[in-house]
Amino acid sequence: MWKRPSVVLAVAALLMVPVPALAQAFASTGTRAAGMGGAFVGVADDATAIYWNPAGLAAGAYFSLVIDGGTAEITPDGSLTGADDSNFILGLAMPALGLGYYRLHARRSGPPVTLEPFGTSPPPLLTVAPELRVDTLVTHHGGVTLVQSLWPGIAVGTTLKLVRGIASSVLVPARTAEEALETEAADLLGRATNRFDLDVGVMAAGGPLKVGFTLRNTTEPEFATAGLEGEIVLERQARAGLSYAVTPDWVAAADFDLLKTKDPFGDRRDIAVGVEGRLTPRIHVRSGLSLNTADSDDEGDARRAFSVGGSFAARAAVFVDGHFTTGNERTGTQWGVAARFVY
């Protein structure tokens, strides 16, 4: 006799489940940075510094223009959980000033809600299926970066930005994450919200060594969702990094997340290492490794990703970049391309 009330309770639970924070991964933007495994906070010497470390502009190029885009996908075979991301950045920078716009699209699939009906022993699980929940957040960040030298070799930078977030949460008929993320209903027009936010960075440079720190999404902006009621929160992110010029043509770098964030599979705190160097006057190569130290797969292995990338100098100051990243099935694949003008 509890069958009907159980169904009612299950449907109510679906409508009332709060939307968790949705992490747009720190290393989700920048083809050159991704080619180094995401070890870029201590490098950050082109216009993507407006995202990676605003203070990096102080020791960067005299003038830099970057147009950059990429995509990433994590859909393990048969899994209910997955992710589908894309990014675009347009940045213009000089040592004390940067202007930029970037767009981040993050979409997450999660398992259906289950409920234990009353009046049964043992109580079976009642699953509202076959449906999965898909949370989508598209954020448009437009802002200005201001850099100030505190004393020789040490600078602080701030990116002041207006963030327009378009968020939605829907239930879609699907049995796997891959199927859910491809469902047209997952692209439901979301609810738009405008928020003010800022990113802060510090860079210290001395000889061949640079050490940086970045705090992103400082105010943790919230965006109301369409479809299922709730809010999606952009998590605060903090990362430290360093780079060392081994030779005039080769740089080694490492980054460390200082805060845990969430991704579709659980906690995330990455360590990244990478290298970048010039093979010929026109060809640069890079590679990197990132490791999630806060979570592991079913076999106990930490999630890791391997990256390769390169640049071709079409002209003396014009570069075409590309990268590809892959790992185990809970890492997925990522690729990106970019055009850079550096003077």
Short mmCIF file of N, CA and C in Angstrom, two decimals, residues 50 54 98-100 141-146 157-163 196-200:
data_model
loop_
_atom_site.label_atom_id
_atom_site.label_comp_id
_atom_site.label_asym_id
_atom_site.label_seq_id
_atom_site.Cartn_x
_atom_site.Cartn_y
_atom_site.Cartn_z
N ILE A 50 45.66 36.64 -17.87
CA ILE A 50 44.46 37.24 -17.28
C ILE A 50 43.61 36.18 -16.60
N PRO A 54 47.10 36.81 -13.05
CA PRO A 54 47.13 38.20 -13.53
C PRO A 54 48.47 38.89 -13.32
N GLY A 98 45.62 44.37 -18.82
CA GLY A 98 45.09 43.32 -19.68
C GLY A 98 43.59 43.50 -19.88
N LEU A 99 43.10 43.14 -21.04
CA LEU A 99 41.67 43.14 -21.34
C LEU A 99 41.32 41.76 -21.87
N GLY A 100 40.20 41.22 -21.45
CA GLY A 100 39.91 39.88 -21.91
C GLY A 100 38.46 39.46 -21.75
N HIS A 141 32.90 35.60 -18.95
CA HIS A 141 33.70 36.46 -18.09
C HIS A 141 34.31 37.58 -18.93
N GLY A 142 33.99 38.79 -18.60
CA GLY A 142 34.59 39.94 -19.28
C GLY A 142 35.18 40.89 -18.26
N GLY A 143 36.44 41.28 -18.46
CA GLY A 143 37.01 42.13 -17.44
C GLY A 143 38.31 42.78 -17.82
N VAL A 144 38.87 43.49 -16.84
CA VAL A 144 40.12 44.21 -17.01
C VAL A 144 41.10 43.73 -15.95
N THR A 145 42.35 43.58 -16.35
CA THR A 145 43.40 43.14 -15.44
C THR A 145 44.36 44.30 -15.16
N LEU A 146 44.57 44.58 -13.89
CA LEU A 146 45.47 45.64 -13.47
C LEU A 146 46.63 45.04 -12.69
N GLY A 157 48.57 41.26 -9.24
CA GLY A 157 47.61 41.59 -10.30
C GLY A 157 46.21 41.17 -9.91
N THR A 158 45.23 41.90 -10.43
CA THR A 158 43.83 41.60 -10.16
C THR A 158 43.04 41.68 -11.46
N THR A 159 42.25 40.68 -11.73
CA THR A 159 41.30 40.73 -12.84
C THR A 159 39.92 41.00 -12.29
N LEU A 160 39.41 42.19 -12.55
CA LEU A 160 38.05 42.58 -12.14
C LEU A 160 37.12 42.21 -13.28
N LYS A 161 36.10 41.44 -13.00
CA LYS A 161 35.29 40.90 -14.10
C LYS A 161 33.82 40.84 -13.76
N LEU A 162 33.02 41.00 -14.81
CA LEU A 162 31.59 40.76 -14.74
C LEU A 162 31.34 39.37 -15.29
N VAL A 163 30.64 38.54 -14.54
CA VAL A 163 30.38 37.16 -14.93
C VAL A 163 28.89 36.99 -15.18
N PHE A 196 29.40 40.02 -10.07
CA PHE A 196 30.73 40.62 -10.09
C PHE A 196 31.68 39.68 -9.36
N ASP A 197 32.89 39.52 -9.90
CA ASP A 197 33.87 38.64 -9.27
C ASP A 197 35.26 39.19 -9.55
N LEU A 198 36.26 38.60 -8.93
CA LEU A 198 37.63 39.00 -9.19
C LEU A 198 38.57 37.83 -8.95
N ASP A 199 39.67 37.84 -9.71
CA ASP A 199 40.76 36.89 -9.54
C ASP A 199 41.99 37.69 -9.11
N VAL A 200 42.81 37.09 -8.26
CA VAL A 200 43.99 37.77 -7.72
C VAL A 200 45.21 36.89 -7.95
#
